[in-house]
Amino acid sequence: MAAKLIDGRKVADQIYADLESDITALKRKGVIPKLTVVLVGDDPASAVYVRMKAKACEKLGLISETLTFPASMTQKEILQLIDQLNANSNVHGILVQMPLPDQMDANEVIERISPEKDVDGFHPVNKGRLQSGLDAFLPCTPFGVQKMLEYSGISTVGKNVVIVGRSQIVGMPLALLLAQKRNNADATVTICHSRTKNIDFFTKNADIVIAAIGKPEFITASMVAENSIVIDVGVNRVEDPRSERGYKLVGDVKFDEVSEKVQAITPVPGGVGPMTIAMLMYNTVKAAQE
Ligand code: GUN
């Protein structure tokens, strides 16, 4: 492999080390940050993510609570639950794991969470504050990508950053974050998506390509430049009869061939995933400080 591997687990450990003094200071004041996660239904991938979030809380000495409900939960019931959690001063962060079952209106659920407890950074108030350059809870995956670049010594200033994918959770907020006039941003950002003509024209001219489209191994070696940096946000389950569980995880980047060509790359798993969880811990501590 020619490329340098950007190890998300190592960077996440640095974030955890940096958080320790803040957690100790809060504990001295009698405050232990508490994250409440709401999981509705039985999506297996969601269950794995929720367990990883709880484990990270445990590791840092934060309180974590996971409330699980059947897929038949109603909109009224989840809104009532959120009202209770908003009113509970022991709960600092609220996270409703997505996706929600079809009968629920996810936007209404997100809007019901108090913006001060919205550690996912999904509430329109936090999105608006990000867009306005104000202090906000930043969505964990975009924030994690930015921190990962920063901690790896990769500057985004004046760079051509091409984001492939325009989701509300990753592509859109990441573009806003990296285009801002501030440290670890100041990039020239292009968003490519399913209707973009000649995606490779953009990706080939990028200094940094960020793949967040949810299509397994979409970015191939012929689409990227030598010397570029490739960040893979994708986590896709693809069938693998050789694996005991019957599937394997692959990113949105064809890792084997792209890693032979570029300057640096993130693996899947072990790249952006651990950073998303680290920034959730960061946001939970921040929520407890406020
Ligand atoms: N589902 C996939 N990613 C996320 C995330 O970052 N937050 C929540 N709440 N649900 C998700």
XYZ file of C-alpha atoms and ligand atoms in Angstrom:
301
model
C 0.000 0.000 0.000
C 1.493 3.299 -1.093
C -0.813 5.575 0.910
C -0.440 6.609 4.524
C -3.255 5.092 6.576
C -5.194 7.615 8.672
C -6.077 5.658 11.809
C -9.400 6.907 13.189
C -9.083 4.869 16.368
C -5.774 6.562 17.237
C -7.170 10.039 16.576
C -10.288 9.212 18.596
C -8.058 8.180 21.526
C -6.376 11.595 21.358
C -9.800 13.268 21.495
C -10.660 11.136 24.546
C -7.362 12.067 26.225
C -8.096 15.761 25.595
C -11.582 15.382 27.109
C -10.349 13.887 30.369
C -9.580 17.173 32.114
C -13.014 18.595 31.198
C -14.737 15.494 32.588
C -12.695 15.698 35.804
C -13.564 19.398 36.215
C -17.270 18.606 35.797
C -17.071 15.755 38.313
C -15.479 18.108 40.854
C -18.597 20.230 40.498
C -20.760 17.143 41.047
C -21.761 16.810 37.386
C -21.393 13.542 35.476
C -22.364 13.989 31.806
C -25.281 11.751 30.865
C -26.270 10.658 27.358
C -29.690 9.129 26.723
C -30.022 7.172 23.489
C -33.448 6.278 22.116
C -33.560 3.194 19.877
C -36.818 2.302 18.132
C -37.246 -0.971 16.235
C -34.819 -3.779 15.530
C -32.487 -2.560 12.795
C -29.344 -4.657 13.427
C -26.880 -1.951 12.295
C -28.537 0.624 14.580
C -28.254 -1.784 17.520
C -24.503 -2.130 16.864
C -24.024 1.671 16.681
C -25.986 2.221 19.887
C -23.890 -0.372 21.743
C -20.695 1.325 20.555
C -21.966 4.681 21.841
C -22.762 3.193 25.259
C -19.325 1.548 25.417
C -17.585 4.846 24.668
C -19.521 6.523 27.508
C -18.464 3.757 29.898
C -14.827 4.064 28.880
C -14.841 7.790 29.662
C -16.852 7.529 32.881
C -19.950 9.218 31.441
C -23.425 7.949 32.276
C -25.196 6.290 29.384
C -28.791 5.177 29.197
C -30.300 3.331 26.228
C -34.085 3.299 25.982
C -35.340 0.665 23.514
C -38.821 0.508 22.050
C -40.627 -1.757 19.569
C -41.072 -0.638 15.954
C -44.780 -0.160 16.752
C -44.027 2.886 18.953
C -46.204 5.836 17.917
C -45.216 9.390 17.078
C -47.178 10.634 20.083
C -45.303 8.272 22.410
C -41.861 9.294 21.204
C -42.726 13.004 21.413
C -43.932 12.511 25.001
C -40.703 10.686 25.830
C -38.618 13.521 24.390
C -40.587 16.069 26.423
C -39.730 14.090 29.570
C -36.046 13.867 28.649
C -35.929 17.602 27.828
C -37.341 18.342 31.292
C -34.948 15.990 33.122
C -31.957 18.056 34.274
C -29.881 14.891 34.840
C -29.967 14.172 31.094
C -27.452 16.355 29.232
C -27.563 14.786 25.772
C -30.432 13.171 23.846
C -29.837 11.076 20.747
C -32.603 9.401 18.751
C -30.977 6.748 16.598
C -31.900 7.015 12.919
C -33.543 5.631 10.879
C -36.893 5.656 12.656
C -39.727 3.333 11.549
C -41.757 4.566 8.554
C -44.816 5.630 10.555
C -42.743 8.242 12.386
C -41.914 11.742 11.225
C -38.188 11.997 11.955
C -38.059 15.761 11.375
C -40.768 16.391 13.960
C -38.925 14.162 16.430
C -35.639 15.988 15.897
C -37.320 19.392 16.241
C -38.813 18.333 19.563
C -35.370 17.745 21.131
C -34.169 20.767 23.072
C -31.373 22.361 20.964
C -29.242 22.506 24.158
C -29.413 18.690 24.416
C -29.114 17.972 20.685
C -25.708 16.262 20.788
C -26.269 14.942 17.234
C -26.372 18.515 15.896
C -29.474 17.633 13.843
C -31.892 20.263 15.215
C -32.639 23.149 12.801
C -31.394 25.619 15.453
C -27.980 23.942 15.533
C -27.909 23.636 11.737
C -28.738 27.337 11.446
C -26.110 28.292 14.012
C -23.491 26.294 12.078
C -24.506 28.036 8.866
C -24.262 31.418 10.615
C -20.818 30.668 12.035
C -22.136 30.692 15.621
C -21.254 28.247 18.380
C -23.361 25.112 17.855
C -23.505 21.395 18.416
C -21.851 20.149 15.244
C -23.073 16.902 13.669
C -20.716 14.162 14.805
C -19.572 12.668 11.495
C -18.716 15.964 9.726
C -17.096 17.247 12.937
C -15.154 13.970 13.186
C -13.889 14.281 9.613
C -12.704 17.840 10.291
C -10.941 16.819 13.547
C -9.377 13.799 11.871
C -7.817 15.991 9.195
C -6.669 18.485 11.820
C -5.092 15.868 14.105
C -3.411 14.194 11.105
C -1.738 17.492 10.147
C -3.694 17.784 6.887
C -4.590 21.404 6.196
C -7.796 22.211 4.338
C -6.920 25.895 3.813
C -7.281 26.808 0.136
C -7.641 23.136 -0.823
C -10.088 21.766 -3.372
C -12.318 19.529 -1.292
C -14.830 17.419 -3.183
C -17.598 15.845 -1.135
C -19.496 13.077 -2.896
C -22.934 12.904 -1.259
C -25.360 15.606 -0.106
C -27.093 14.019 2.884
C -28.426 16.143 5.729
C -26.297 14.125 8.182
C -22.931 14.236 6.379
C -22.478 15.902 2.973
C -24.367 19.156 3.475
C -23.117 20.040 6.982
C -19.568 18.955 6.125
C -19.547 21.338 3.160
C -20.662 24.204 5.428
C -18.078 23.303 8.050
C -15.107 23.122 5.679
C -16.053 26.250 3.710
C -16.165 28.443 6.825
C -13.715 31.273 7.300
C -11.868 29.807 10.270
C -9.094 27.475 11.390
C -9.174 23.946 9.958
C -11.626 25.052 7.284
C -11.167 27.730 4.572
C -11.510 25.105 1.818
C -12.976 25.476 -1.662
C -15.779 22.949 -1.430
C -17.674 21.178 -4.208
C -20.606 18.864 -3.522
C -21.207 16.087 -6.057
C -24.353 13.944 -5.967
C -26.450 11.475 -7.918
C -27.335 14.088 -10.578
C -23.778 15.402 -11.058
C -22.477 14.949 -14.600
C -18.947 13.536 -14.831
C -18.266 13.079 -11.122
C -14.725 11.979 -11.965
C -13.953 15.378 -13.485
C -14.412 16.836 -9.988
C -12.857 14.036 -7.957
C -9.759 13.876 -10.210
C -9.116 17.571 -9.584
C -9.589 17.363 -5.809
C -6.872 17.657 -3.181
C -9.210 15.936 -0.725
C -12.048 13.593 -1.738
C -14.668 12.775 0.886
C -16.921 9.863 -0.061
C -20.311 9.880 1.662
C -22.808 8.420 -0.777
C -23.622 5.035 0.719
C -22.625 3.073 -2.389
C -20.123 0.273 -1.828
C -16.715 0.892 -3.459
C -18.054 3.687 -5.679
C -14.792 5.670 -5.781
C -12.194 3.845 -7.870
C -8.509 4.561 -8.535
C -9.205 6.116 -11.935
C -11.404 8.756 -10.226
C -8.721 10.201 -7.924
C -5.416 12.007 -8.323
C -2.064 10.794 -7.101
C -1.112 12.789 -4.029
C -4.740 13.321 -3.056
C -6.240 12.468 0.316
C -9.292 10.215 0.479
C -11.692 10.119 3.412
C -14.230 7.296 3.329
C -17.412 7.934 5.321
C -19.279 4.931 3.891
C -20.194 1.860 5.905
C -21.903 -0.724 3.690
C -22.755 -4.308 4.514
C -22.044 -6.551 1.524
C -22.608 -10.292 1.339
C -19.536 -12.365 2.141
C -20.056 -16.126 2.345
C -16.506 -16.491 3.717
C -17.374 -14.457 6.794
C -19.047 -16.149 9.781
C -21.722 -13.452 9.970
C -22.396 -13.688 6.216
C -21.387 -10.126 5.384
C -18.426 -7.777 5.485
C -18.196 -4.012 5.872
C -16.851 -1.980 2.976
C -16.675 1.755 2.459
C -17.681 3.954 -0.459
C -14.096 3.706 -1.731
C -12.479 0.751 -3.489
C -9.788 0.627 -0.849
C -7.387 -1.922 -2.385
C -6.796 0.015 -5.601
C -7.258 3.591 -4.326
C -4.784 3.040 -1.471
C -2.123 2.104 -4.068
C -2.429 5.494 -5.709
C -3.181 8.283 -3.236
C -1.167 10.024 -0.526
C -3.360 9.156 2.471
C -6.603 7.267 3.048
C -8.940 6.196 5.852
C -9.854 2.510 6.262
C -13.328 1.038 6.834
C -13.755 0.015 9.590
C -11.367 2.008 11.797
C -11.501 5.341 9.981
C -14.338 7.834 10.273
C -16.558 5.544 12.429
C -14.549 5.887 15.657
C -14.363 9.658 15.066
C -18.168 9.957 14.909
C -18.384 8.352 18.340
C -15.544 10.471 19.729
C -17.307 13.684 18.656
C -20.546 12.448 20.226
C -18.629 12.142 23.501
C -17.205 15.636 22.945
C -20.704 17.037 22.381
C -22.078 15.246 25.459
C -19.364 16.756 27.651
C -20.050 20.167 26.076
C -23.793 19.771 26.809
C -23.008 19.065 30.466
C -20.802 22.169 30.671
C -23.607 24.469 29.577
N -27.852 6.908 12.116
C -26.719 6.891 11.368
N -25.854 7.838 11.787
C -26.447 8.469 12.824
C -26.046 9.523 13.689
O -24.959 10.106 13.572
N -26.948 9.883 14.646
C -28.147 9.277 14.773
N -28.963 9.724 15.723
N -28.548 8.290 13.996
C -27.700 7.883 13.030
